[in-house]
Short mmCIF file of C-alpha atoms in Angstrom, two decimals:
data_model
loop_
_atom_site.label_atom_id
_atom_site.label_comp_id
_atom_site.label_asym_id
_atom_site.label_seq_id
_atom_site.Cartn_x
_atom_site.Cartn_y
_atom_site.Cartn_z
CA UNK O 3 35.28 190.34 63.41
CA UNK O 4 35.19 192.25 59.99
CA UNK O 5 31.44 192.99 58.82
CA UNK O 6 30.60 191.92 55.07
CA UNK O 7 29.43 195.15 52.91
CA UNK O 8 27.13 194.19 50.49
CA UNK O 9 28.12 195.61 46.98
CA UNK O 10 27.07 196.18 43.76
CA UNK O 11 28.05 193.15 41.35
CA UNK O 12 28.50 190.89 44.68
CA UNK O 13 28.12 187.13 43.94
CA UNK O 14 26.37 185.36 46.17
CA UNK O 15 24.44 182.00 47.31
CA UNK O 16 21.25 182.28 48.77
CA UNK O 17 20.86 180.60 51.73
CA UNK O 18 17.12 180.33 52.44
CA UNK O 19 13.70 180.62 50.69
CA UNK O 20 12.72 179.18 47.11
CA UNK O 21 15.99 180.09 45.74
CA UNK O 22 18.15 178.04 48.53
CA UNK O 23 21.22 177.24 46.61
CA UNK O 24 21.63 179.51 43.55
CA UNK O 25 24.22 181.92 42.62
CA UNK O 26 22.77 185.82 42.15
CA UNK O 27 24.54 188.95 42.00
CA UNK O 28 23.15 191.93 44.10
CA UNK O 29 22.05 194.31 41.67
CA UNK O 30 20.91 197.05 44.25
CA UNK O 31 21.46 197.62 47.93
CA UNK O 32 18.16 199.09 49.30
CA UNK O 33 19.99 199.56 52.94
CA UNK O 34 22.00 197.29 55.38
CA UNK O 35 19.13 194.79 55.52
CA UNK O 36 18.21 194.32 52.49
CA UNK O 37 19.87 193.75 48.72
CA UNK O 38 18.19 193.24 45.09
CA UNK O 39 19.32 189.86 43.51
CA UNK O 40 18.88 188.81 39.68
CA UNK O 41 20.50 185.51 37.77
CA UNK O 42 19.58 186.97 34.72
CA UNK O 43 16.77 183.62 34.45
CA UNK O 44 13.67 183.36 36.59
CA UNK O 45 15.29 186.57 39.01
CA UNK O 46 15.62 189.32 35.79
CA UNK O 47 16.70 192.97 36.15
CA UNK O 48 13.04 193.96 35.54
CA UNK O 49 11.88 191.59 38.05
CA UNK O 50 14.56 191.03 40.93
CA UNK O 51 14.00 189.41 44.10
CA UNK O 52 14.17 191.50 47.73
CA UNK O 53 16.29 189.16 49.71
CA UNK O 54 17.42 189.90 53.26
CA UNK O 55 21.46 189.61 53.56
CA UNK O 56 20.97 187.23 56.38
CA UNK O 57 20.15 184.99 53.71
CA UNK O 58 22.59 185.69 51.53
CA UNK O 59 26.36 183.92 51.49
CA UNK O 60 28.91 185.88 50.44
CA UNK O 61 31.55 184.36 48.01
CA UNK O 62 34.18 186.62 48.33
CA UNK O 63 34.08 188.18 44.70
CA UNK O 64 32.67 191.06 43.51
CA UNK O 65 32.19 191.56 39.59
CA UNK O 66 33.63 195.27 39.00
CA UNK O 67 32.06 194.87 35.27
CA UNK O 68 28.52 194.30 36.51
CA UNK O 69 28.74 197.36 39.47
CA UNK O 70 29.91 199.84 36.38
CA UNK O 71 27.37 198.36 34.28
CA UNK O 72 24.51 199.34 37.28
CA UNK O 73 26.37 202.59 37.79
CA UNK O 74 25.64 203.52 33.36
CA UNK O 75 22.52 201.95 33.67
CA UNK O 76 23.39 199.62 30.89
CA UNK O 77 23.14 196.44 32.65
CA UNK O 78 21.68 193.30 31.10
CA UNK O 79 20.36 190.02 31.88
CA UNK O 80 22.70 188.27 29.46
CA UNK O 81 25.59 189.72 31.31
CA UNK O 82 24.30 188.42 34.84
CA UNK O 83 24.13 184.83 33.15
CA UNK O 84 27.72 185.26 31.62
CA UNK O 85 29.09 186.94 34.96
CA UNK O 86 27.54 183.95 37.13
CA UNK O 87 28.63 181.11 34.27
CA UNK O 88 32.08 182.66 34.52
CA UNK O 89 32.05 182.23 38.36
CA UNK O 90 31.17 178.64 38.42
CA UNK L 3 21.65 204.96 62.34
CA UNK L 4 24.18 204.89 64.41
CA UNK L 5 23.81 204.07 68.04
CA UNK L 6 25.11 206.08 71.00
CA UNK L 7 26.35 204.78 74.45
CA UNK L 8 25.26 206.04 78.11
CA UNK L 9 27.85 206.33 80.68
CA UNK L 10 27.17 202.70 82.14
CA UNK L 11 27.08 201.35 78.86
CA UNK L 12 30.43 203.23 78.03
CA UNK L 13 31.46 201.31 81.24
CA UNK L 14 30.95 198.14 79.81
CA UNK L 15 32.31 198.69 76.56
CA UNK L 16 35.65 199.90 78.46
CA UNK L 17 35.14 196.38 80.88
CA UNK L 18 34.96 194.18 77.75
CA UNK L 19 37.31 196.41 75.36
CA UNK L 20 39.96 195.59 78.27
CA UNK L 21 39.21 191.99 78.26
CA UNK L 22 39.70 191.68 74.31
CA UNK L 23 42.68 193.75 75.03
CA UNK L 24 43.97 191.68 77.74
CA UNK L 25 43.61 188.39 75.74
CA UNK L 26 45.22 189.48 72.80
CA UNK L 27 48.31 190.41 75.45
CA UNK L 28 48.25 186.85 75.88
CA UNK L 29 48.32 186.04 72.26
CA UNK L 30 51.21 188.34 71.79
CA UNK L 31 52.76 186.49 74.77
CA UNK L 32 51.36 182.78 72.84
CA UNK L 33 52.57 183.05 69.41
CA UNK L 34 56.21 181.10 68.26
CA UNK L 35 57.33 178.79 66.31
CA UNK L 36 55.27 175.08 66.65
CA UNK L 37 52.52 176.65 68.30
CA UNK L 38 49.06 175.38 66.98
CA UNK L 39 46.38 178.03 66.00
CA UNK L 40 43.94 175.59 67.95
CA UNK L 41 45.82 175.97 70.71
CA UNK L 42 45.75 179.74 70.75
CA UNK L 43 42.04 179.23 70.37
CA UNK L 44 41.99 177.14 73.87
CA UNK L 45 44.10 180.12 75.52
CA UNK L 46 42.08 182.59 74.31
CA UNK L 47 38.71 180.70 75.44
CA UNK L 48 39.98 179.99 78.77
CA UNK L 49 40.93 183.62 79.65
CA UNK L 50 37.76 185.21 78.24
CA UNK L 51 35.35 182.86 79.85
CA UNK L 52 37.85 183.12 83.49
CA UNK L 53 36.66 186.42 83.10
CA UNK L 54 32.91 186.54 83.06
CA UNK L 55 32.72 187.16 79.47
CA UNK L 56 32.29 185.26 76.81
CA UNK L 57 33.88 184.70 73.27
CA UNK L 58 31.69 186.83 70.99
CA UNK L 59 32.96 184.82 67.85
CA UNK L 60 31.97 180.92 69.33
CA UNK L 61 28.50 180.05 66.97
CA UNK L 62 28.15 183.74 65.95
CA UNK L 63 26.58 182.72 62.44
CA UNK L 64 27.77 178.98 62.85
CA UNK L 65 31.60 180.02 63.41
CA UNK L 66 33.13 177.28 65.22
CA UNK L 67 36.06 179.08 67.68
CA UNK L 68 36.83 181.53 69.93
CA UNK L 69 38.89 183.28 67.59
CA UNK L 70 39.67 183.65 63.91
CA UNK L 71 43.56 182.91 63.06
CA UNK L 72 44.18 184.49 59.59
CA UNK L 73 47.99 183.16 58.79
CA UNK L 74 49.84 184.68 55.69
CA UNK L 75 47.69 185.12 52.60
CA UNK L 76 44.26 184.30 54.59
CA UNK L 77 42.86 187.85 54.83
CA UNK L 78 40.16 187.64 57.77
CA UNK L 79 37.99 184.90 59.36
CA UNK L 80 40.46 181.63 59.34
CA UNK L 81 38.90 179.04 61.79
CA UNK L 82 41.60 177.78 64.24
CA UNK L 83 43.33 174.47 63.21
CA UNK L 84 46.09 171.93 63.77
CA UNK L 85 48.27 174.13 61.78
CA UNK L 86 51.44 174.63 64.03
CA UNK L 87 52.77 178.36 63.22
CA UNK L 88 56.52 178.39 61.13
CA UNK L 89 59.47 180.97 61.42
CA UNK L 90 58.68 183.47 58.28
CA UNK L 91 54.85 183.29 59.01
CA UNK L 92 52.30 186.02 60.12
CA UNK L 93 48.84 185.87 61.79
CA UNK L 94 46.09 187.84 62.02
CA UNK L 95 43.57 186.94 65.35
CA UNK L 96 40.70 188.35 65.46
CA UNK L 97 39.15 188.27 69.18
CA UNK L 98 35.32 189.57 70.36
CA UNK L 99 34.22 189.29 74.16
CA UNK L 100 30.85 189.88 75.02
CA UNK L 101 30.96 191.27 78.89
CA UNK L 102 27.34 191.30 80.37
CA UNK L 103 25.80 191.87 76.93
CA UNK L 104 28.51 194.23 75.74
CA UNK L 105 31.31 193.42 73.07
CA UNK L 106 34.95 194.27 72.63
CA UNK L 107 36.09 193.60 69.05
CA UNK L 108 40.35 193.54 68.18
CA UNK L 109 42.82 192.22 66.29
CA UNK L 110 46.41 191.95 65.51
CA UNK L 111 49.00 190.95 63.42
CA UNK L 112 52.22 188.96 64.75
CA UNK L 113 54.85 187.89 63.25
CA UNK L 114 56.54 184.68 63.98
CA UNK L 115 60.36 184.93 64.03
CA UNK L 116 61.95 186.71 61.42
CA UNK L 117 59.75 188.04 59.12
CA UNK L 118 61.10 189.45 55.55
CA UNK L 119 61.39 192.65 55.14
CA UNK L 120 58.44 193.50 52.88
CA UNK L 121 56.02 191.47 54.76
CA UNK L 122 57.06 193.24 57.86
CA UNK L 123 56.63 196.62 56.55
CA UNK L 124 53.28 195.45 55.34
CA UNK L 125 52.04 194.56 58.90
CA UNK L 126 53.69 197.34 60.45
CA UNK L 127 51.83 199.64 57.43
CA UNK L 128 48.37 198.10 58.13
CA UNK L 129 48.56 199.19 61.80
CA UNK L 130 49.55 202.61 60.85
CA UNK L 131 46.41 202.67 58.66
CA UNK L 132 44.66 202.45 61.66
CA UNK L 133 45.89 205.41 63.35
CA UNK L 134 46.10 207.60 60.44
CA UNK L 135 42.04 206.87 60.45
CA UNK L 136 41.33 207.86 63.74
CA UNK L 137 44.10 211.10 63.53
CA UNK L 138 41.91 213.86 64.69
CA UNK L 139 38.93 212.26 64.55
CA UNK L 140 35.45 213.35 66.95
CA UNK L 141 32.07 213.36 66.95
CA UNK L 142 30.52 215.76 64.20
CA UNK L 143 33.12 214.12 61.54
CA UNK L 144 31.79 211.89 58.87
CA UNK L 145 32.51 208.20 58.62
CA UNK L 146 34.53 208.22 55.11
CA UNK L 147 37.55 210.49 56.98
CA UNK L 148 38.38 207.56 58.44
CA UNK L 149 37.68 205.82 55.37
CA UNK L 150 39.73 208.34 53.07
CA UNK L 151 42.95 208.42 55.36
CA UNK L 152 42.93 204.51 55.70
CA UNK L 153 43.28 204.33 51.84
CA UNK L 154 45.73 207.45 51.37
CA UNK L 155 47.79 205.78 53.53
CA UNK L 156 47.85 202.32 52.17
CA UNK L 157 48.24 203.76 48.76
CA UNK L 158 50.97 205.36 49.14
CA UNK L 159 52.56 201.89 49.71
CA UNK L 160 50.69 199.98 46.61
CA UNK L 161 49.14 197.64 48.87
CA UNK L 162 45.79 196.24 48.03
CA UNK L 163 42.94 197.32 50.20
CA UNK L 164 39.76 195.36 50.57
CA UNK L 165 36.36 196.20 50.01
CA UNK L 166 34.16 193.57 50.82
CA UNK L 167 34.90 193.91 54.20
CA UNK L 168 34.70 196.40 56.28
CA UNK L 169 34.14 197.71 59.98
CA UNK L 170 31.26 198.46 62.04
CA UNK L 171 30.03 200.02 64.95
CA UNK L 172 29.99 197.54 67.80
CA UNK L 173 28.28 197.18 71.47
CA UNK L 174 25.00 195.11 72.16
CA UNK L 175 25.70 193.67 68.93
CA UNK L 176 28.97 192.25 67.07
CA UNK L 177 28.18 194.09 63.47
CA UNK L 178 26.03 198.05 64.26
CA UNK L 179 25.36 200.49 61.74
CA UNK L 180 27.31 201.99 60.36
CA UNK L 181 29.24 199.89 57.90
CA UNK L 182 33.47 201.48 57.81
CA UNK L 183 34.59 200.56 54.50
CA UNK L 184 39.01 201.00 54.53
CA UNK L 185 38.25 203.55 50.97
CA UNK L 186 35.90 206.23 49.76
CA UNK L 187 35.31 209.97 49.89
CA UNK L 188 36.19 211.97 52.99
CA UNK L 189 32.87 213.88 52.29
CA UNK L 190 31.02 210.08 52.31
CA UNK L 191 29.09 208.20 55.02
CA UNK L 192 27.53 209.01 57.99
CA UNK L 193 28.07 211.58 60.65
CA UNK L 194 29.33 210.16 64.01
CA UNK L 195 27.34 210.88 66.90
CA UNK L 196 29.44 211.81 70.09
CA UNK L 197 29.35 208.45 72.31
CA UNK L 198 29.69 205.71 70.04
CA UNK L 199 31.76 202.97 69.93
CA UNK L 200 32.76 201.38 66.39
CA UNK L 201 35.39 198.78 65.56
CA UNK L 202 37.95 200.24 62.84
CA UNK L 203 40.06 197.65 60.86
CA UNK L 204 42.23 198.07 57.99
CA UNK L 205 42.57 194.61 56.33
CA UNK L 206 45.66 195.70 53.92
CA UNK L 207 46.78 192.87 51.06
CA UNK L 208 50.45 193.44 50.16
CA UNK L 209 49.27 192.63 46.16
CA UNK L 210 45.90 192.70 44.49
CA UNK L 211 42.59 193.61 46.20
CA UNK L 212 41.09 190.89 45.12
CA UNK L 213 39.95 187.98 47.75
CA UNK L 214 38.27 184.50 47.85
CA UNK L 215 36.10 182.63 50.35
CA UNK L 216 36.81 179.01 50.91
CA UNK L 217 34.72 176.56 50.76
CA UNK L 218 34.64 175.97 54.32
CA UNK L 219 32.53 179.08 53.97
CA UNK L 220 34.55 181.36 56.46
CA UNK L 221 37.96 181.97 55.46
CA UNK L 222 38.94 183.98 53.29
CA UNK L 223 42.12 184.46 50.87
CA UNK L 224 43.84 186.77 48.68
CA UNK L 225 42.90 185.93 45.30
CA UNK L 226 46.93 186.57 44.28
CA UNK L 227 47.85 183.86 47.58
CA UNK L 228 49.98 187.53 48.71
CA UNK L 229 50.24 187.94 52.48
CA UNK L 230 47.48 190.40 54.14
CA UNK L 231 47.74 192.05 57.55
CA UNK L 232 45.00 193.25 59.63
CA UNK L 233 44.79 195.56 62.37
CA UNK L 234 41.59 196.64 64.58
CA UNK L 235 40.79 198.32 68.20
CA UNK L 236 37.09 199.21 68.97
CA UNK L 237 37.07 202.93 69.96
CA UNK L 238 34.73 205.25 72.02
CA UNK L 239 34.38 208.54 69.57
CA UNK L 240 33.84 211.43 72.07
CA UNK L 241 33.40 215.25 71.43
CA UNK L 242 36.78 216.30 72.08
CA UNK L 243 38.36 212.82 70.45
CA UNK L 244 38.62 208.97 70.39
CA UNK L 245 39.78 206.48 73.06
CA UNK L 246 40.97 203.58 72.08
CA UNK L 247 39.33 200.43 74.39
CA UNK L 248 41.20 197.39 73.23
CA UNK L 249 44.84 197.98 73.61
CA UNK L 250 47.37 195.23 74.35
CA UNK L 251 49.32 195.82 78.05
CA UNK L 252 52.50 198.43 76.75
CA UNK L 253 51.27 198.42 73.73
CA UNK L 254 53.19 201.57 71.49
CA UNK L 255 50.53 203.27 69.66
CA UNK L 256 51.69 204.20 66.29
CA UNK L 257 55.36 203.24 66.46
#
């Protein structure tokens, strides 16, 4: 059975914890544990939250825009909020 | 860091690589034309368990079968359902056995009937993939050759490869370190240590890369509703080579 890699510009739906139910996009992938997750609201790039994958769903899309964005160090909040808007 | 095998444990990777191997014999043997992937499912629990193993994939993370039945444009993970297999299709199963703590992890893609001719080549493409990433390969090498000659190959034909998925290195658990993408660098990724035994799987989408999970939460689609094809053995990565522990009975390799 095929293992998930966790990505840069990744959405997914946390699965556990305070945030149980919201869309993120992993910003950072710290090692095959753990990811960095922002919405661009209460979870900013300044201030992202450590999630375990475990706890993460996986939807299956990965936002190429957002992972170049990361890569030029020129990512902002507002494009988090428009990536995830654009998703739902 | 990736985790290396003892001789007994190599033992009972080859025990349950032969039992995956074995039951996807039978699926080769299963699949036609009105045949229900639920009823695959049943075959495939009944031989695994008759065996002393048991199916890896039953409740791993909530999945609900023995075995994941990917048909046409579903990529990877398609749960097992009343769907009764047409002339034209293809399907992808996925099997795991766990054999006294120790899992074998394979799948292929049949075709059912006569298949056109560009879907064919695409299945018969993906499995080449596979071999092309384990040509030459032995302990010392780093993880992206197989990564790099997975994606030369499959570009060469156009096809889509995926990225959010990817293999793993298998044995007391389903999903090891390290993580096999199907792309990269040849000069990326970890070096393999000699003894260990990872699952390699091309998952090859005739169009786009793109892909979409349902919202049954498992199964998951090409974005472009293009067939994909996916191929996987779990192999032992010695010093001198690689031996391949989930081969079907007379099964060609690279043909």
């Amino acid at each position: 059975m095929t293992d998930i890699k966790a990505s840069i510009g990744a959405i997914v739906r946390a699965t556990a914890g305070r945030d149980e139910d919201g869309l993120f996009i992993i910003i950072n992938v710290i090692d095959h544990e753990y990811v960095l997750i922002a919405n661009g609201e209460n979870r900013t790039i300044k201030k992202p939250k450590k999630k375990k994958l475990k706890h993460l769903k996986f939807l299956g899309f990965v936002d190429e825009n957002i992972a170049t964005l990361v890569s030029t160090k020129r990512l902002q909040d507002a494009d988090i909020r428009k990536s995830i808007k654009s998703f739902e | 860091m990736i985790g290396q095998k003892n001789e007994k444990q190599i033992e009972l990777m080859r025990k349950a690589g032969s039992i995956v191997g074995k039951t996807l014999t039978l699926m080769r043997d299963s699949v036609r034309v009105g045949i229900t992937t639920r009823e695959l499912d049943k075959i495939a629990f009944d031989y695994i368990t008759s065996q002393g193993a048991t199916p890896s994939f039953l409740n791993y993370e909530g999945f609900p079968a023995s075995i994941c039945a990917s048909v046409n444009s579903v990529v990877v993970h398609g749960i097992p359902n009343d769907y009764a297999l047409k002339e034209g299709d293809i399907i992808g199963i996925d099997i795991g056995a766990c054999y006294k703590g120790y899992h074998g992890d394979a799948a292929r893609t049949f075709m059912i009937g006569n298949v056109d001719e560009k879907t064919a080549q695409l299945v018969r493409e993906t499995k080449r993939c596979f071999f092309k990433g384990i040509e030459g390969l032995k302990a010392g090498d780093r993880v992206g050759k197989i990564s790099n000659a997975v994606e030369t190959h499959a570009k060469k034909f156009g096809y889509g490869i995926v990225r959010e998925l990817v293999g793993h290195g298998v044995g007391q658990n389903l999903h090891e370190d390290p993580q096999i993408p199907n792309y990269g660098s040849a000069n990326s990724g970890d070096f393999i240590p000699v003894n260990c035994t990872l699952a390699i799987e091309p998952m090859i989408n005739m169009g786009k890369a793109k892909i979409f999970l349902k919202n049954d939460n498992w199964t998951i689609v090409t974005a472009d509703g293009k067939p994909s094809a996916h191929y996987e053995n779990t192999i032992l990565v010695t010093k001198d080579g690689v031996e391949i522990l989930t081969l079907m009975d007379g099964e060609e390799i690279d043909d």
